[in-house]
GROMACS .gro file of C-alpha atoms in nm:
model
  210
    1MET     CA    1  -2.286   6.017   9.528
    2TYR     CA    2  -2.364   6.021   9.151
    3SER     CA    3  -2.340   6.353   8.970
    4GLN     CA    4  -2.369   6.458   8.607
    5HIS     CA    5  -2.105   6.727   8.639
    6ASN     CA    6  -1.825   6.799   8.890
    7GLU     CA    7  -1.615   7.113   8.923
    8CYS     CA    8  -1.314   7.178   9.145
    9CYS     CA    9  -1.088   7.468   9.235
   10VAL     CA   10  -0.795   7.523   9.469
   11ASN     CA   11  -0.836   7.788   9.737
   12SER     CA   12  -0.616   7.848  10.044
   13ASN     CA   13  -0.435   7.518   9.994
   14LEU     CA   14  -0.763   7.322   9.987
   15LEU     CA   15  -0.916   7.138   9.696
   16PHE     CA   16  -1.286   7.236   9.689
   17CYS     CA   17  -1.520   7.022   9.478
   18TRP     CA   18  -1.893   7.061   9.412
   19THR     CA   19  -2.167   6.913   9.195
   20GLU     CA   20  -2.417   7.092   8.976
   21ASP     CA   21  -2.729   6.909   9.087
   22THR     CA   22  -2.669   6.872   9.464
   23ASN     CA   23  -2.555   7.077   9.763
   24PHE     CA   24  -2.292   6.815   9.852
   25SER     CA   25  -1.934   6.943   9.889
   26SER     CA   26  -1.609   6.793  10.018
   27PHE     CA   27  -1.265   6.923  10.109
   28PHE     CA   28  -0.930   6.750  10.050
   29PRO     CA   29  -0.586   6.886  10.136
   30ALA     CA   30  -0.415   7.000   9.817
   31THR     CA   31  -0.075   6.930   9.977
   32VAL     CA   32  -0.012   6.670  10.246
   33ARG     CA   33   0.233   6.790  10.510
   34LEU     CA   34   0.384   6.575  10.784
   35ASN     CA   35   0.556   6.716  11.090
   36PHE     CA   36   0.697   6.585  11.416
   37ASN     CA   37   0.575   6.735  11.742
   38PRO     CA   38   0.777   6.858  11.927
   39THR     CA   39   1.024   6.964  11.658
   40ARG     CA   40   1.345   6.959  11.867
   41ASP     CA   41   1.620   6.697  11.830
   42VAL     CA   42   1.696   6.615  12.197
   43TYR     CA   43   1.443   6.465  12.443
   44TRP     CA   44   1.428   6.362  12.807
   45GLN     CA   45   1.297   6.016  12.891
   46THR     CA   46   0.987   6.188  13.033
   47ASP     CA   47   0.899   6.335  12.691
   48LYS     CA   48   0.689   6.197  12.408
   49LEU     CA   49   0.689   6.239  12.028
   50THR     CA   50   0.406   6.233  11.774
   51CYS     CA   51   0.383   6.269  11.398
   52GLU     CA   52   0.100   6.483  11.262
   53VAL     CA   53  -0.059   6.541  10.923
   54ASN     CA   54  -0.275   6.829  10.796
   55ASN     CA   55  -0.567   6.595  10.743
   56SER     CA   56  -0.885   6.585  10.949
   57ASP     CA   57  -0.958   6.223  10.856
   58ARG     CA   58  -0.902   6.034  11.181
   59LYS     CA   59  -0.937   5.699  11.004
   60VAL     CA   60  -0.610   5.755  10.817
   61GLN     CA   61  -0.333   5.860  11.053
   62PRO     CA   62   0.049   5.852  11.029
   63TYR     CA   63   0.264   5.608  11.222
   64MET     CA   64   0.633   5.602  11.319
   65VAL     CA   65   0.903   5.338  11.284
   66VAL     CA   66   1.238   5.344  11.468
   67VAL     CA   67   1.488   5.241  11.199
   68SER     CA   68   1.821   5.308  11.377
   69TYR     CA   69   1.883   5.271  11.751
   70PRO     CA   70   2.143   5.172  12.016
   71VAL     CA   71   2.262   4.810  12.026
   72ASN     CA   72   2.090   4.731  12.358
   73PHE     CA   73   1.749   4.868  12.253
   74ARG     CA   74   1.466   4.676  12.086
   75PRO     CA   75   1.191   4.896  11.937
   76ARG     CA   76   0.830   4.805  11.869
   77LEU     CA   77   0.725   4.743  11.510
   78SER     CA   78   0.553   5.083  11.493
   79TYR     CA   79   0.431   5.370  11.710
   80LYS     CA   80   0.140   5.614  11.704
   81THR     CA   81   0.299   5.799  11.995
   82ILE     CA   82   0.655   5.745  12.117
   83HIS     CA   83   0.699   5.760  12.495
   84PHE     CA   84   1.069   5.799  12.558
   85ARG     CA   85   1.042   5.640  12.903
   86GLU     CA   86   1.064   5.310  12.708
   87PHE     CA   87   1.391   5.420  12.542
   88ILE     CA   88   1.750   5.416  12.666
   89PRO     CA   89   1.978   5.721  12.624
   90GLY     CA   90   2.131   5.728  12.278
   91GLU     CA   91   2.088   5.829  11.915
   92TYR     CA   92   1.786   5.720  11.708
   93GLU     CA   93   1.657   5.758  11.354
   94ILE     CA   94   1.278   5.775  11.323
   95LYS     CA   95   1.063   5.765  11.011
   96CYS     CA   96   0.703   5.882  10.994
   97TYR     CA   97   0.484   5.719  10.728
   98TYR     CA   98   0.147   5.829  10.594
   99PHE     CA   99  -0.060   5.642  10.335
  100GLY     CA  100  -0.340   5.876  10.237
  101PRO     CA  101  -0.633   5.786  10.008
  102SER     CA  102  -0.531   5.847   9.644
  103LEU     CA  103  -0.224   6.038   9.764
  104GLY     CA  104   0.037   5.764   9.774
  105LYS     CA  105   0.300   5.722  10.043
  106ARG     CA  106   0.452   6.012  10.237
  107MET     CA  107   0.760   5.978  10.460
  108LEU     CA  108   0.941   6.213  10.699
  109LEU     CA  109   1.278   6.135  10.860
  110LYS     CA  110   1.412   6.263  11.194
  111ASN     CA  111   1.735   6.199  11.385
  112ILE     CA  112   1.700   6.245  11.761
  113HIS     CA  113   1.887   6.190  12.089
  114VAL     CA  114   1.733   6.059  12.411
  115ALA     CA  115   1.923   6.253  12.674
  116LEU     CA  116   2.090   6.173  13.003
  117PRO     CA  117   2.119   6.476  13.236
  118PRO     CA  118   2.467   6.574  13.357
  119THR     CA  119   2.500   6.512  13.731
  120SER     CA  120   2.874   6.481  13.794
  121LEU     CA  121   3.223   6.546  13.656
  122LYS     CA  122   3.518   6.313  13.611
  123VAL     CA  123   3.887   6.395  13.570
  124GLU     CA  124   4.107   6.204  13.326
  125HIS     CA  125   4.488   6.211  13.318
  126TYR     CA  126   4.669   6.197  12.984
  127MET     CA  127   4.994   6.292  12.810
  128ASN     CA  128   4.959   6.591  12.579
  129THR     CA  129   5.133   6.643  12.245
  130TYR     CA  130   5.425   6.817  12.417
  131GLY     CA  131   5.493   6.519  12.642
  132ARG     CA  132   5.352   6.689  12.950
  133VAL     CA  133   5.110   6.527  13.194
  134ALA     CA  134   4.770   6.696  13.183
  135MET     CA  135   4.413   6.656  13.312
  136ARG     CA  136   4.081   6.705  13.139
  137CYS     CA  137   3.738   6.739  13.296
  138SER     CA  138   3.417   6.597  13.145
  139ASP     CA  139   3.056   6.543  13.251
  140ASN     CA  140   2.848   6.224  13.256
  141GLY     CA  141   2.554   6.358  13.052
  142TYR     CA  142   2.438   6.268  12.702
  143PRO     CA  143   2.457   6.402  12.437
  144MET     CA  144   2.781   6.599  12.463
  145SER     CA  145   2.768   6.925  12.656
  146GLU     CA  146   2.961   7.246  12.612
  147LEU     CA  147   3.177   7.301  12.921
  148GLN     CA  148   3.321   7.626  13.053
  149ILE     CA  149   3.594   7.505  13.287
  150GLN     CA  150   3.800   7.672  13.556
  151TRP     CA  151   4.066   7.482  13.749
  152ILE     CA  152   4.119   7.591  14.109
  153VAL     CA  153   4.474   7.539  14.238
  154PRO     CA  154   4.554   7.617  14.606
  155ASP     CA  155   4.743   7.943  14.656
  156GLY     CA  156   5.118   7.911  14.656
  157LEU     CA  157   5.129   7.589  14.454
  158LEU     CA  158   5.327   7.609  14.131
  159CYS     CA  159   5.237   7.257  14.028
  160CYS     CA  160   5.038   7.331  13.718
  161GLU     CA  161   4.873   7.579  13.483
  162GLN     CA  162   4.545   7.591  13.294
  163ILE     CA  163   4.587   7.581  12.916
  164GLY     CA  164   4.252   7.610  12.741
  165SER     CA  165   4.016   7.381  12.932
  166ASP     CA  166   4.287   7.144  13.058
  167LEU     CA  167   4.522   7.156  13.355
  168VAL     CA  168   4.886   7.087  13.264
  169VAL     CA  169   5.142   6.976  13.523
  170SER     CA  170   5.451   7.196  13.530
  171ASP     CA  171   5.794   7.054  13.445
  172TYR     CA  172   5.912   7.215  13.766
  173ALA     CA  173   5.652   7.063  14.001
  174ILE     CA  174   5.826   6.929  14.311
  175HIS     CA  175   5.763   6.595  14.479
  176GLY     CA  176   5.435   6.586  14.670
  177VAL     CA  177   5.061   6.519  14.675
  178TYR     CA  178   4.843   6.780  14.506
  179THR     CA  179   4.467   6.836  14.517
  180VAL     CA  180   4.301   7.059  14.258
  181ARG     CA  181   3.940   7.140  14.179
  182CYS     CA  182   3.756   7.141  13.846
  183GLU     CA  183   3.458   7.380  13.833
  184ALA     CA  184   3.243   7.369  13.520
  185LEU     CA  185   2.940   7.543  13.378
  186VAL     CA  186   2.781   7.256  13.186
  187LYS     CA  187   2.565   7.364  12.892
  188HIS     CA  188   2.371   7.050  12.801
  189PRO     CA  189   2.129   7.078  12.503
  190LEU     CA  190   1.834   7.071  12.747
  191ILE     CA  191   1.972   7.214  13.071
  192THR     CA  192   2.255   7.428  13.209
  193VAL     CA  193   2.406   7.336  13.548
  194GLY     CA  194   2.715   7.414  13.754
  195LEU     CA  195   2.920   7.112  13.866
  196SER     CA  196   3.254   7.061  14.038
  197THR     CA  197   3.486   6.783  14.150
  198ASN     CA  198   3.822   6.745  14.325
  199ALA     CA  199   4.118   6.555  14.182
  200SER     CA  200   4.435   6.443  14.358
  201PHE     CA  201   4.765   6.335  14.208
  202ILE     CA  202   5.120   6.260  14.321
  203VAL     CA  203   5.435   6.401  14.167
  204PHE     CA  204   5.738   6.177  14.236
  205GLY     CA  205   5.980   6.377  14.028
  206LYS     CA  206   5.995   6.583  13.714
  207ARG     CA  207   5.680   6.504  13.508
  208ASP     CA  208   5.617   6.179  13.704
  209LEU     CA  209   5.252   6.174  13.813
  210LEU     CA  210   5.019   5.919  13.968
   0.00000   0.00000   0.00000
């Protein structure tokens, strides 16, 4: 619309413009802000992610591009909404782009994890730095959980001792078959569960374990 004279002022983060000879007015965001919704960094495969802008113009909307992803995943060229049911568990880097009228390009970066819930524990045998046979307990979830572990050893057995989160076989363990239990409170970024598993091993002689 043609006007002989325009005036503008900024009020409450909005740019308000008017003309002298008409009642026409228009509002433009003084600052363009992008944000991801939800804002967290870990997602289930049932979740979705959007990128939003403080702009009421539905004709100009942001879009997302997955720029870093697991080897076995192939992303689409771009997304308006990301449905994580199409994604495999792993780490991703996502960029949100917005090309507003007369505002240039805006970009927002986010690193996220698509999670796998912990459902079971596994026990691994290894040799510690003191040359003693030990066992560690871990869960099968992703990303890494914080575990509070307690090893349960049958009464009367002097086969081993818990040091930190690991179970260490004693130098004085006698020949025999031993069964112990790992109980863990698994604090995954999205869920907390209690899990347990049994582990058996054979001591043939001093520090010999199978």
